[in-house]
mmCIF file of C-alpha atoms in Angstrom:
data_model
loop_
_atom_site.group_PDB
_atom_site.id
_atom_site.type_symbol
_atom_site.label_atom_id
_atom_site.label_comp_id
_atom_site.label_asym_id
_atom_site.label_seq_id
_atom_site.Cartn_x
_atom_site.Cartn_y
_atom_site.Cartn_z
ATOM 1 C CA MET I 201 9.337 11.387 -26.463
ATOM 2 C CA SER I 202 11.771 14.359 -26.845
ATOM 3 C CA ASP I 203 11.781 13.208 -30.796
ATOM 4 C CA PHE I 204 8.752 15.043 -31.663
ATOM 5 C CA GLU I 205 8.115 17.513 -28.846
ATOM 6 C CA PRO I 206 11.549 18.995 -27.982
ATOM 7 C CA ASP I 207 10.301 21.145 -24.874
ATOM 8 C CA GLY I 208 8.049 18.208 -23.712
ATOM 9 C CA ARG I 209 10.346 17.250 -20.799
ATOM 10 C CA ASP I 210 11.173 21.031 -19.943
ATOM 11 C CA LEU I 211 7.629 21.617 -19.926
ATOM 12 C CA TRP I 212 6.893 18.681 -17.410
ATOM 13 C CA GLN I 213 9.569 19.428 -15.282
ATOM 14 C CA ARG I 214 8.459 23.038 -14.807
ATOM 15 C CA TYR I 215 4.527 21.813 -14.217
ATOM 16 C CA ARG I 216 5.736 19.403 -11.707
ATOM 17 C CA ALA I 217 7.890 21.985 -10.105
ATOM 18 C CA ALA I 218 5.136 24.646 -9.676
ATOM 19 C CA ALA I 219 2.696 21.813 -8.667
ATOM 20 C CA ALA I 220 5.103 20.553 -5.828
ATOM 21 C CA ALA I 221 5.284 24.408 -4.791
ATOM 22 C CA LEU I 222 1.476 24.762 -4.125
ATOM 23 C CA ALA I 223 0.540 24.154 -0.666
ATOM 24 C CA GLY I 224 -2.666 21.859 -1.281
ATOM 25 C CA PRO I 225 -4.266 18.649 -0.493
ATOM 26 C CA GLY I 226 -2.742 15.686 -2.012
ATOM 27 C CA PRO I 227 -4.274 13.406 -4.428
ATOM 28 C CA GLY I 228 -5.542 11.181 -1.533
ATOM 29 C CA PRO I 229 -4.695 7.976 0.098
ATOM 30 C CA GLU I 230 -3.382 4.824 -1.938
ATOM 31 C CA PRO I 231 -6.364 3.237 -3.891
ATOM 32 C CA ASP I 232 -7.497 -0.237 -2.654
ATOM 33 C CA PRO I 233 -6.228 -3.180 -4.539
ATOM 34 C CA GLY I 234 -10.020 -3.599 -5.589
ATOM 35 C CA ALA I 235 -9.802 -0.383 -7.483
ATOM 36 C CA LEU I 236 -6.412 -0.757 -8.945
ATOM 37 C CA ALA I 237 -7.426 -4.050 -10.170
ATOM 38 C CA ALA I 238 -10.596 -2.960 -11.649
ATOM 39 C CA TYR I 239 -8.529 -0.048 -13.126
ATOM 40 C CA LEU I 240 -6.210 -2.616 -14.705
ATOM 41 C CA GLU I 241 -8.958 -4.456 -16.126
ATOM 42 C CA GLY I 242 -10.515 -1.365 -17.625
ATOM 43 C CA ARG I 243 -13.672 -1.452 -15.929
ATOM 44 C CA LEU I 244 -13.519 1.998 -14.460
ATOM 45 C CA ASP I 245 -15.079 4.697 -16.506
ATOM 46 C CA GLU I 246 -13.331 7.973 -16.974
ATOM 47 C CA ASP I 247 -14.536 9.716 -13.748
ATOM 48 C CA ALA I 248 -13.994 6.861 -11.459
ATOM 49 C CA ALA I 249 -10.536 6.315 -12.951
ATOM 50 C CA ALA I 250 -9.854 9.982 -12.342
ATOM 51 C CA PRO I 251 -8.848 10.338 -8.928
ATOM 52 C CA LEU I 252 -6.606 6.918 -9.372
ATOM 53 C CA GLU I 253 -4.945 8.425 -12.170
ATOM 54 C CA ALA I 254 -4.293 11.411 -10.341
ATOM 55 C CA TRP I 255 -2.772 9.435 -7.482
ATOM 56 C CA LEU I 256 -0.644 7.284 -9.691
ATOM 57 C CA ALA I 257 0.669 10.608 -11.746
ATOM 58 C CA ARG I 258 1.948 11.784 -8.121
ATOM 59 C CA HIS I 259 3.553 8.359 -7.283
ATOM 60 C CA PRO I 260 5.110 7.155 -10.625
ATOM 61 C CA ASP I 261 7.043 4.266 -8.546
ATOM 62 C CA ALA I 262 3.253 2.922 -8.136
ATOM 63 C CA LEU I 263 2.598 2.675 -11.673
ATOM 64 C CA VAL I 264 3.934 -1.045 -11.376
ATOM 65 C CA LEU I 265 1.113 -1.915 -9.871
ATOM 66 C CA VAL I 266 -0.816 -1.150 -12.842
ATOM 67 C CA ALA I 267 1.443 -2.459 -15.518
ATOM 68 C CA PRO I 268 0.008 -4.871 -18.045
ATOM 69 C CA LEU I 269 -0.444 -8.497 -16.859
ATOM 70 C CA ALA I 270 1.982 -11.141 -18.021
ATOM 71 C CA PRO I 271 0.723 -13.212 -20.213
ATOM 72 C CA ALA I 272 1.350 -16.516 -18.215
ATOM 73 C CA ALA I 273 3.103 -17.155 -14.899
ATOM 74 C CA GLY I 274 5.623 -19.705 -14.449
ATOM 75 C CA ALA I 275 5.908 -22.443 -11.727
ATOM 76 C CA ALA I 276 6.168 -21.469 -8.267
ATOM 77 C CA PRO I 277 9.352 -22.582 -6.328
ATOM 78 C CA LEU I 278 7.870 -26.022 -4.357
ATOM 79 C CA ASP I 279 9.453 -24.690 -1.343
ATOM 80 C CA LEU I 280 7.234 -21.616 -1.377
ATOM 81 C CA ILE I 281 4.130 -23.697 -2.321
ATOM 82 C CA ARG I 282 5.064 -25.880 0.933
ATOM 83 C CA ARG I 283 5.516 -23.005 3.370
ATOM 84 C CA ALA I 284 2.618 -21.079 1.892
ATOM 85 C CA ARG I 285 0.175 -24.225 2.343
ATOM 86 C CA ALA I 286 1.683 -24.355 6.014
ATOM 87 C CA LEU I 287 -0.007 -21.349 6.954
ATOM 88 C CA VAL I 288 -3.195 -23.002 7.359
ATOM 89 C CA SER I 289 -3.389 -25.985 9.490
ATOM 90 C CA ALA I 290 -5.652 -29.039 8.697
ATOM 91 C CA ALA I 291 -6.215 -29.403 12.511
ATOM 92 C CA ALA I 292 -7.305 -26.086 13.767
ATOM 93 C CA PRO I 293 -9.942 -24.021 12.525
ATOM 94 C CA ALA I 294 -8.992 -20.642 11.477
ATOM 95 C CA ARG I 295 -12.132 -18.837 12.493
ATOM 96 C CA PRO I 296 -13.188 -18.441 16.384
ATOM 97 C CA GLY I 297 -16.472 -20.002 16.899
ATOM 98 C CA TRP I 298 -18.329 -20.532 20.022
ATOM 99 C CA ARG I 299 -15.223 -22.439 21.893
ATOM 100 C CA HIS I 300 -13.454 -19.089 21.357
ATOM 101 C CA GLY I 301 -16.258 -17.324 23.308
ATOM 102 C CA VAL I 302 -16.294 -20.067 25.839
ATOM 103 C CA ALA I 303 -12.368 -19.674 26.415
ATOM 104 C CA TRP I 304 -12.640 -16.034 27.038
ATOM 105 C CA ALA I 305 -15.552 -16.184 29.280
ATOM 106 C CA SER I 306 -13.726 -18.817 31.453
ATOM 107 C CA ILE I 307 -10.701 -16.757 31.648
ATOM 108 C CA ALA I 308 -12.680 -13.846 32.974
ATOM 109 C CA ALA I 309 -14.573 -15.728 35.460
ATOM 110 C CA SER I 310 -11.320 -17.102 36.942
ATOM 111 C CA LEU I 311 -9.937 -13.746 37.140
ATOM 112 C CA LEU I 312 -12.924 -12.638 38.928
ATOM 113 C CA LEU I 313 -12.741 -15.364 41.282
ATOM 114 C CA VAL I 314 -8.991 -14.808 42.190
ATOM 115 C CA GLY I 315 -9.679 -11.110 42.700
ATOM 116 C CA TYR I 316 -12.907 -11.885 44.970
ATOM 117 C CA THR I 317 -10.999 -14.191 46.821
ATOM 118 C CA GLY I 318 -8.031 -11.846 47.355
ATOM 119 C CA PHE I 319 -10.424 -9.445 48.573
ATOM 120 C CA LEU I 320 -12.078 -11.920 51.397
ATOM 121 C CA ALA I 321 -8.338 -12.577 52.524
ATOM 122 C CA GLY I 322 -7.312 -9.085 52.884
ATOM 123 C CA HIS I 323 -10.724 -7.976 54.310
ATOM 124 C CA ASP I 324 -10.205 -10.794 57.095
ATOM 125 C CA ALA I 325 -6.686 -9.994 57.847
ATOM 126 C CA PHE I 326 -7.901 -6.356 58.350
ATOM 127 C CA ASP I 327 -10.532 -7.456 61.023
ATOM 128 C CA HIS I 328 -7.886 -9.381 62.940
ATOM 129 C CA HIS I 329 -5.090 -7.292 62.814
ATOM 130 C CA ASP I 330 -4.656 -7.302 66.565
ATOM 131 C CA ALA I 331 -4.517 -11.261 66.626
ATOM 132 C CA ILE I 332 -1.744 -10.888 63.545
ATOM 133 C CA ALA I 333 -0.022 -8.362 65.245
ATOM 134 C CA SER I 334 0.485 -10.730 68.149
ATOM 135 C CA LEU I 335 1.709 -13.400 65.883
ATOM 136 C CA VAL I 336 4.482 -11.712 64.467
ATOM 137 C CA GLY I 337 5.524 -9.997 67.544
ATOM 138 C CA GLY I 338 5.087 -6.042 66.539
ATOM 139 C CA GLU I 339 2.356 -3.769 66.000
ATOM 140 C CA LEU I 340 0.476 -3.416 62.719
ATOM 141 C CA ILE I 341 0.251 0.085 61.412
ATOM 142 C CA PHE I 342 -1.973 0.668 58.653
ATOM 143 C CA GLY I 343 -0.808 3.431 56.278
ATOM 144 C CA PRO I 344 1.811 6.024 56.121
ATOM 145 C CA GLY I 345 1.735 8.104 59.537
ATOM 146 C CA GLY I 346 -0.019 5.600 61.162
ATOM 147 C CA GLY I 347 -3.340 5.847 59.458
ATOM 148 C CA GLU I 348 -4.880 2.948 57.896
ATOM 149 C CA GLY I 349 -3.960 2.153 54.306
ATOM 150 C CA ASP I 350 -1.267 -0.327 53.236
ATOM 151 C CA GLY I 351 -0.742 -2.733 56.191
ATOM 152 C CA ALA I 352 2.677 -2.485 56.538
ATOM 153 C CA VAL I 353 4.169 -4.372 59.692
ATOM 154 C CA PHE I 354 6.660 -2.501 61.790
ATOM 155 C CA MET H 154 -5.847 -20.052 -18.275
ATOM 156 C CA VAL H 155 -5.695 -21.808 -15.177
ATOM 157 C CA ASN H 156 -6.219 -18.633 -12.950
ATOM 158 C CA ASP H 157 -9.492 -17.684 -14.555
ATOM 159 C CA GLY H 158 -11.929 -19.686 -12.508
ATOM 160 C CA PRO H 159 -13.910 -18.031 -9.741
ATOM 161 C CA LEU H 160 -12.363 -18.095 -5.999
ATOM 162 C CA ASP H 161 -14.472 -19.524 -3.071
ATOM 163 C CA ILE H 162 -13.667 -16.829 -0.477
ATOM 164 C CA ALA H 163 -16.206 -18.627 1.714
ATOM 165 C CA ARG H 164 -14.436 -21.901 2.135
ATOM 166 C CA LEU H 165 -11.108 -20.220 2.352
ATOM 167 C CA ARG H 166 -12.375 -18.113 5.137
ATOM 168 C CA ARG H 167 -13.603 -20.856 7.205
ATOM 169 C CA GLY H 168 -9.952 -22.183 7.176
ATOM 170 C CA ASP H 169 -11.010 -25.117 5.002
ATOM 171 C CA LYS H 170 -7.519 -26.701 4.506
ATOM 172 C CA PRO H 171 -8.048 -28.400 1.091
ATOM 173 C CA ALA H 172 -9.238 -24.949 -0.307
ATOM 174 C CA TRP H 173 -6.560 -23.276 1.001
ATOM 175 C CA ASP H 174 -3.951 -25.762 -0.357
ATOM 176 C CA ALA H 175 -5.574 -25.557 -3.972
ATOM 177 C CA PHE H 176 -5.728 -21.885 -3.751
ATOM 178 C CA VAL H 177 -1.752 -21.612 -3.123
ATOM 179 C CA SER H 178 -1.199 -24.388 -5.952
ATOM 180 C CA ARG H 179 -3.299 -22.293 -8.482
ATOM 181 C CA PHE H 180 -2.157 -18.660 -7.294
ATOM 182 C CA ALA H 181 1.710 -19.284 -6.315
ATOM 183 C CA GLY H 182 3.061 -19.102 -9.550
ATOM 184 C CA LEU H 183 1.576 -15.944 -10.375
ATOM 185 C CA ILE H 184 2.242 -14.202 -7.087
ATOM 186 C CA HIS H 185 5.574 -15.409 -7.364
ATOM 187 C CA ALA H 186 5.891 -13.810 -11.033
ATOM 188 C CA ALA H 187 4.154 -10.443 -9.728
ATOM 189 C CA VAL H 188 6.513 -9.878 -7.110
ATOM 190 C CA GLY H 189 9.540 -10.735 -9.233
ATOM 191 C CA GLY H 190 8.398 -8.278 -11.561
ATOM 192 C CA VAL H 191 8.615 -5.633 -9.037
ATOM 193 C CA LEU H 192 11.942 -6.691 -7.963
ATOM 194 C CA ARG H 193 13.245 -6.809 -11.514
ATOM 195 C CA GLN H 194 11.923 -3.527 -12.509
ATOM 196 C CA SER H 195 13.381 -1.924 -9.003
ATOM 197 C CA GLY H 196 16.666 -3.620 -9.899
ATOM 198 C CA ARG H 197 16.508 -5.898 -6.741
ATOM 199 C CA ASP H 198 17.761 -9.250 -6.176
ATOM 200 C CA LEU H 199 15.313 -11.802 -7.670
ATOM 201 C CA ALA H 200 16.177 -14.403 -4.607
ATOM 202 C CA GLU H 201 13.975 -12.294 -2.471
ATOM 203 C CA ALA H 202 10.886 -13.223 -4.659
ATOM 204 C CA ALA H 203 10.035 -16.183 -2.960
ATOM 205 C CA ASP H 204 10.205 -14.883 0.623
ATOM 206 C CA LEU H 205 7.932 -11.788 -0.712
ATOM 207 C CA ALA H 206 5.432 -14.141 -2.437
ATOM 208 C CA GLN H 207 5.197 -15.999 1.148
ATOM 209 C CA ASP H 208 4.494 -12.450 2.671
ATOM 210 C CA VAL H 209 1.753 -12.036 0.114
ATOM 211 C CA PHE H 210 0.119 -15.629 1.580
ATOM 212 C CA VAL H 211 0.733 -14.314 5.194
ATOM 213 C CA ARG H 212 -1.041 -11.001 4.583
ATOM 214 C CA LEU H 213 -4.094 -12.886 2.798
ATOM 215 C CA CYS H 214 -4.744 -14.952 5.536
ATOM 216 C CA LYS H 215 -3.777 -12.996 8.637
ATOM 217 C CA ASP H 216 -6.035 -11.238 11.024
ATOM 218 C CA ASP H 217 -9.013 -14.047 9.914
ATOM 219 C CA TYR H 218 -8.442 -13.626 6.371
ATOM 220 C CA ARG H 219 -9.236 -9.913 6.317
ATOM 221 C CA LEU H 220 -7.318 -9.251 3.250
ATOM 222 C CA LEU H 221 -8.762 -11.964 1.279
ATOM 223 C CA GLY H 222 -12.322 -11.110 2.437
ATOM 224 C CA LEU H 223 -11.962 -7.571 0.702
ATOM 225 C CA TYR H 224 -11.816 -9.351 -2.979
ATOM 226 C CA ASP H 225 -14.825 -8.538 -4.690
ATOM 227 C CA PRO H 226 -15.372 -10.627 -7.881
ATOM 228 C CA SER H 227 -17.590 -8.081 -9.508
ATOM 229 C CA ARG H 228 -14.642 -5.645 -9.790
ATOM 230 C CA ALA H 229 -11.767 -7.822 -11.160
ATOM 231 C CA ALA H 230 -10.851 -11.587 -11.704
ATOM 232 C CA PRO H 231 -8.987 -12.679 -9.125
ATOM 233 C CA ALA H 232 -5.758 -13.207 -10.812
ATOM 234 C CA THR H 233 -6.140 -9.540 -11.491
ATOM 235 C CA TRP H 234 -6.627 -8.677 -7.927
ATOM 236 C CA LEU H 235 -3.822 -11.073 -6.723
ATOM 237 C CA THR H 236 -1.670 -9.494 -8.997
ATOM 238 C CA VAL H 237 -2.086 -5.769 -7.612
ATOM 239 C CA VAL H 238 -1.858 -7.465 -4.034
ATOM 240 C CA ALA H 239 1.247 -9.005 -4.469
ATOM 241 C CA ARG H 240 2.765 -6.244 -6.393
ATOM 242 C CA SER H 241 1.839 -3.770 -3.718
ATOM 243 C CA VAL H 242 3.639 -5.748 -1.058
ATOM 244 C CA ALA H 243 6.572 -6.218 -3.443
ATOM 245 C CA LEU H 244 6.545 -2.243 -3.632
ATOM 246 C CA ASP H 245 6.105 -1.750 -0.070
ATOM 247 C CA ALA H 246 9.410 -3.709 0.314
ATOM 248 C CA VAL H 247 11.315 -1.855 -2.199
ATOM 249 C CA ARG H 248 10.232 1.511 -0.472
ATOM 250 C CA ARG H 249 11.280 0.123 2.875
ATOM 251 C CA ARG H 250 14.713 -1.165 1.778
ATOM 252 C CA ARG H 251 15.874 1.932 -0.578
ATOM 253 C CA PRO H 252 19.394 2.535 -0.011
ATOM 254 C CA PRO H 253 20.024 5.441 2.772
ATOM 255 C CA ALA H 254 20.352 8.913 1.037
ATOM 256 C CA VAL H 255 23.848 9.914 0.098
ATOM 257 C CA THR H 256 25.264 13.190 1.590
ATOM 258 C CA LEU H 257 26.014 15.891 -1.413
ATOM 259 C CA ASP H 258 29.711 15.533 -0.427
ATOM 260 C CA ASP H 259 29.701 11.995 -1.214
ATOM 261 C CA ALA H 260 27.489 12.117 -4.295
ATOM 262 C CA PRO H 261 29.138 12.353 -7.949
ATOM 263 C CA GLU H 262 28.781 15.647 -9.798
ATOM 264 C CA SER H 263 26.441 14.353 -12.135
ATOM 265 C CA ALA H 264 23.869 13.205 -9.687
ATOM 266 C CA VAL H 265 23.574 16.414 -8.084
ATOM 267 C CA ALA H 266 23.596 18.649 -11.309
ATOM 268 C CA VAL H 267 19.801 20.151 -11.849
ATOM 269 C CA GLN H 268 18.528 22.223 -14.452
ATOM 270 C CA ALA H 269 17.471 25.320 -13.448
ATOM 271 C CA ILE H 270 13.868 25.529 -12.975
ATOM 272 C CA GLU H 271 11.871 28.892 -12.004
ATOM 273 C CA PRO H 272 8.865 27.205 -10.284
ATOM 274 C CA SER H 273 8.200 30.363 -7.553
ATOM 275 C CA GLY H 274 5.838 33.086 -8.907
ATOM 276 C CA PHE H 275 3.697 30.478 -11.158
ATOM 277 C CA LYS H 276 0.429 29.060 -9.714
ATOM 278 C CA ILE H 277 -1.146 26.039 -11.250
ATOM 279 C CA PRO H 278 -4.678 26.560 -12.162
ATOM 280 C CA PRO H 279 -6.935 23.727 -11.113
ATOM 281 C CA GLY H 280 -7.445 21.349 -14.149
ATOM 282 C CA LEU H 281 -4.924 22.950 -16.245
ATOM 283 C CA LEU H 282 -3.891 19.184 -16.886
ATOM 284 C CA SER H 283 -6.444 16.315 -16.531
ATOM 285 C CA PRO H 284 -5.571 13.248 -14.142
ATOM 286 C CA ARG H 285 -4.874 11.592 -17.392
ATOM 287 C CA GLN H 286 -2.810 14.049 -19.200
ATOM 288 C CA GLU H 287 -0.844 14.457 -15.939
ATOM 289 C CA LEU H 288 -0.471 10.350 -15.689
ATOM 290 C CA ILE H 289 0.580 10.382 -19.316
ATOM 291 C CA LEU H 290 3.263 12.949 -19.120
ATOM 292 C CA THR H 291 4.545 11.300 -15.619
ATOM 293 C CA MET H 292 4.772 8.209 -17.643
ATOM 294 C CA LEU H 293 6.628 9.208 -20.542
ATOM 295 C CA TYR H 294 8.891 11.682 -18.598
ATOM 296 C CA HIS H 295 9.308 10.599 -15.721
ATOM 297 C CA ARG H 296 9.246 6.617 -16.540
ATOM 298 C CA ASP H 297 10.470 6.906 -19.940
ATOM 299 C CA MET H 298 7.949 4.927 -21.256
ATOM 300 C CA ASP H 299 7.288 5.306 -24.856
ATOM 301 C CA PRO H 300 3.833 5.833 -26.353
ATOM 302 C CA ALA H 301 3.121 2.299 -27.171
ATOM 303 C CA GLU H 302 4.068 1.172 -23.631
ATOM 304 C CA VAL H 303 1.881 3.907 -21.944
ATOM 305 C CA GLY H 304 -1.158 3.035 -24.544
ATOM 306 C CA ALA H 305 -0.703 -0.743 -23.221
ATOM 307 C CA ALA H 306 -0.682 0.599 -19.709
ATOM 308 C CA LEU H 307 -3.663 2.409 -19.882
ATOM 309 C CA GLY H 308 -5.481 0.409 -22.604
ATOM 310 C CA ILE H 309 -5.518 3.114 -25.393
ATOM 311 C CA ASP H 310 -4.145 3.391 -28.803
ATOM 312 C CA PRO H 311 -0.503 4.896 -28.674
ATOM 313 C CA GLN H 312 -1.863 7.545 -31.142
ATOM 314 C CA THR H 313 -4.256 8.628 -28.687
ATOM 315 C CA VAL H 314 -1.152 8.815 -26.150
ATOM 316 C CA ARG H 315 0.349 11.081 -28.831
ATOM 317 C CA SER H 316 -2.584 13.091 -29.137
ATOM 318 C CA MET H 317 -3.010 13.655 -25.379
ATOM 319 C CA HIS H 318 0.500 14.204 -24.806
ATOM 320 C CA HIS H 319 0.539 16.918 -27.765
ATOM 321 C CA LYS H 320 -2.857 18.618 -26.190
ATOM 322 C CA ALA H 321 -1.280 18.504 -22.569
ATOM 323 C CA LEU H 322 1.882 20.314 -23.660
ATOM 324 C CA THR H 323 -0.159 22.810 -25.732
ATOM 325 C CA ARG H 324 -1.932 23.847 -22.512
ATOM 326 C CA LEU H 325 1.691 24.031 -20.328
ATOM 327 C CA ARG H 326 3.201 26.269 -23.367
ATOM 328 C CA GLY H 327 -0.037 28.348 -22.998
ATOM 329 C CA HIS H 328 0.414 28.656 -19.100
ATOM 330 C CA PHE H 329 4.230 29.132 -18.825
ATOM 331 C CA ALA H 330 4.153 31.782 -21.857
ATOM 332 C CA PRO H 331 5.954 34.685 -20.874
ATOM 333 C CA GLU H 332 3.192 36.759 -20.483
ATOM 334 C CA ASN H 333 2.129 34.694 -17.360
ATOM 335 C CA ALA H 334 5.502 35.091 -15.816
ATOM 336 C CA PRO H 335 5.308 36.867 -12.728
ATOM 337 C CA ARG H 336 6.019 40.589 -13.149
ATOM 338 C CA ARG H 337 8.852 42.013 -11.336
ATOM 339 C CA GLY H 338 9.445 45.593 -10.121
ATOM 340 C CA VAL H 339 6.151 47.010 -12.085
ATOM 341 C CA ALA H 340 4.638 50.112 -10.652
ATOM 342 C CA GLY H 341 1.458 49.333 -8.939
ATOM 343 C CA ASP H 342 2.564 46.036 -7.834
ATOM 344 C CA THR H 343 3.339 46.636 -4.248
#
């Protein structure tokens, strides 16, 4: 471009340097692929394209996202097709259905049952600590300093 | 063109295996070419293209096809949308794998030489350049594209690119004219 605007690059560099020195909000987050695709197809009007173009101007490496489409794509490697197809199994449904919910409910019920059983077992042991103490041949002390608490055997 | 038909997102999101296989057959070449284009432009090894293309398919179907579910046919054709998604995945990979920074001592003299620029003191008023003017200048001077390439990328005539470029530089010349330079040591400034 320097062929007809000799000072163009210098002016651009000064503009970029001055803009970078300004403390202010950036051009926003990366646009979503839908917006970029619409832009690439020329479907956005000037107002809709403005924030996207501002973002692209500040992220020059992302210009590759909106480069003109190739007229035709070649064939993909067979190994890629095989691996990509294998991502979705014929047997397993990909979306969780009612079976998914039942499975989680079963897990939750099992956990509750285990917890409740443990509580009952612990409670019974507390009620019969004298008998247990005689069985283990010592004295049961609950908690530090002789208080009731952790059920340690000494 | 084989990729121009609609996309049955509902079937794909149900985990329909024949639909997924057809989707892969239909778009694997396009996705592979899209990631290859980014790699080529970035000077990366094209051998990575197949793995990156596979990564695109993984992203499309993971989390219950969340990304695929974002496709809106009213905004763009599926081939265009998938091209952008594939390029984005490839660009992320290129950004992640950039070589580590070289220290100043290790860098050749030509790489560290910079042109003197005087940024301090200048204020850029909002709207000095429109987003499109800024983008055109970025394409011309940062990416060293020519007006025809810029026009093709933006879907406008190269002559329009030249015109917008000229207007943008006129505005910058006016802004950076000597009378806009910060005054130093002038009485009354303190």
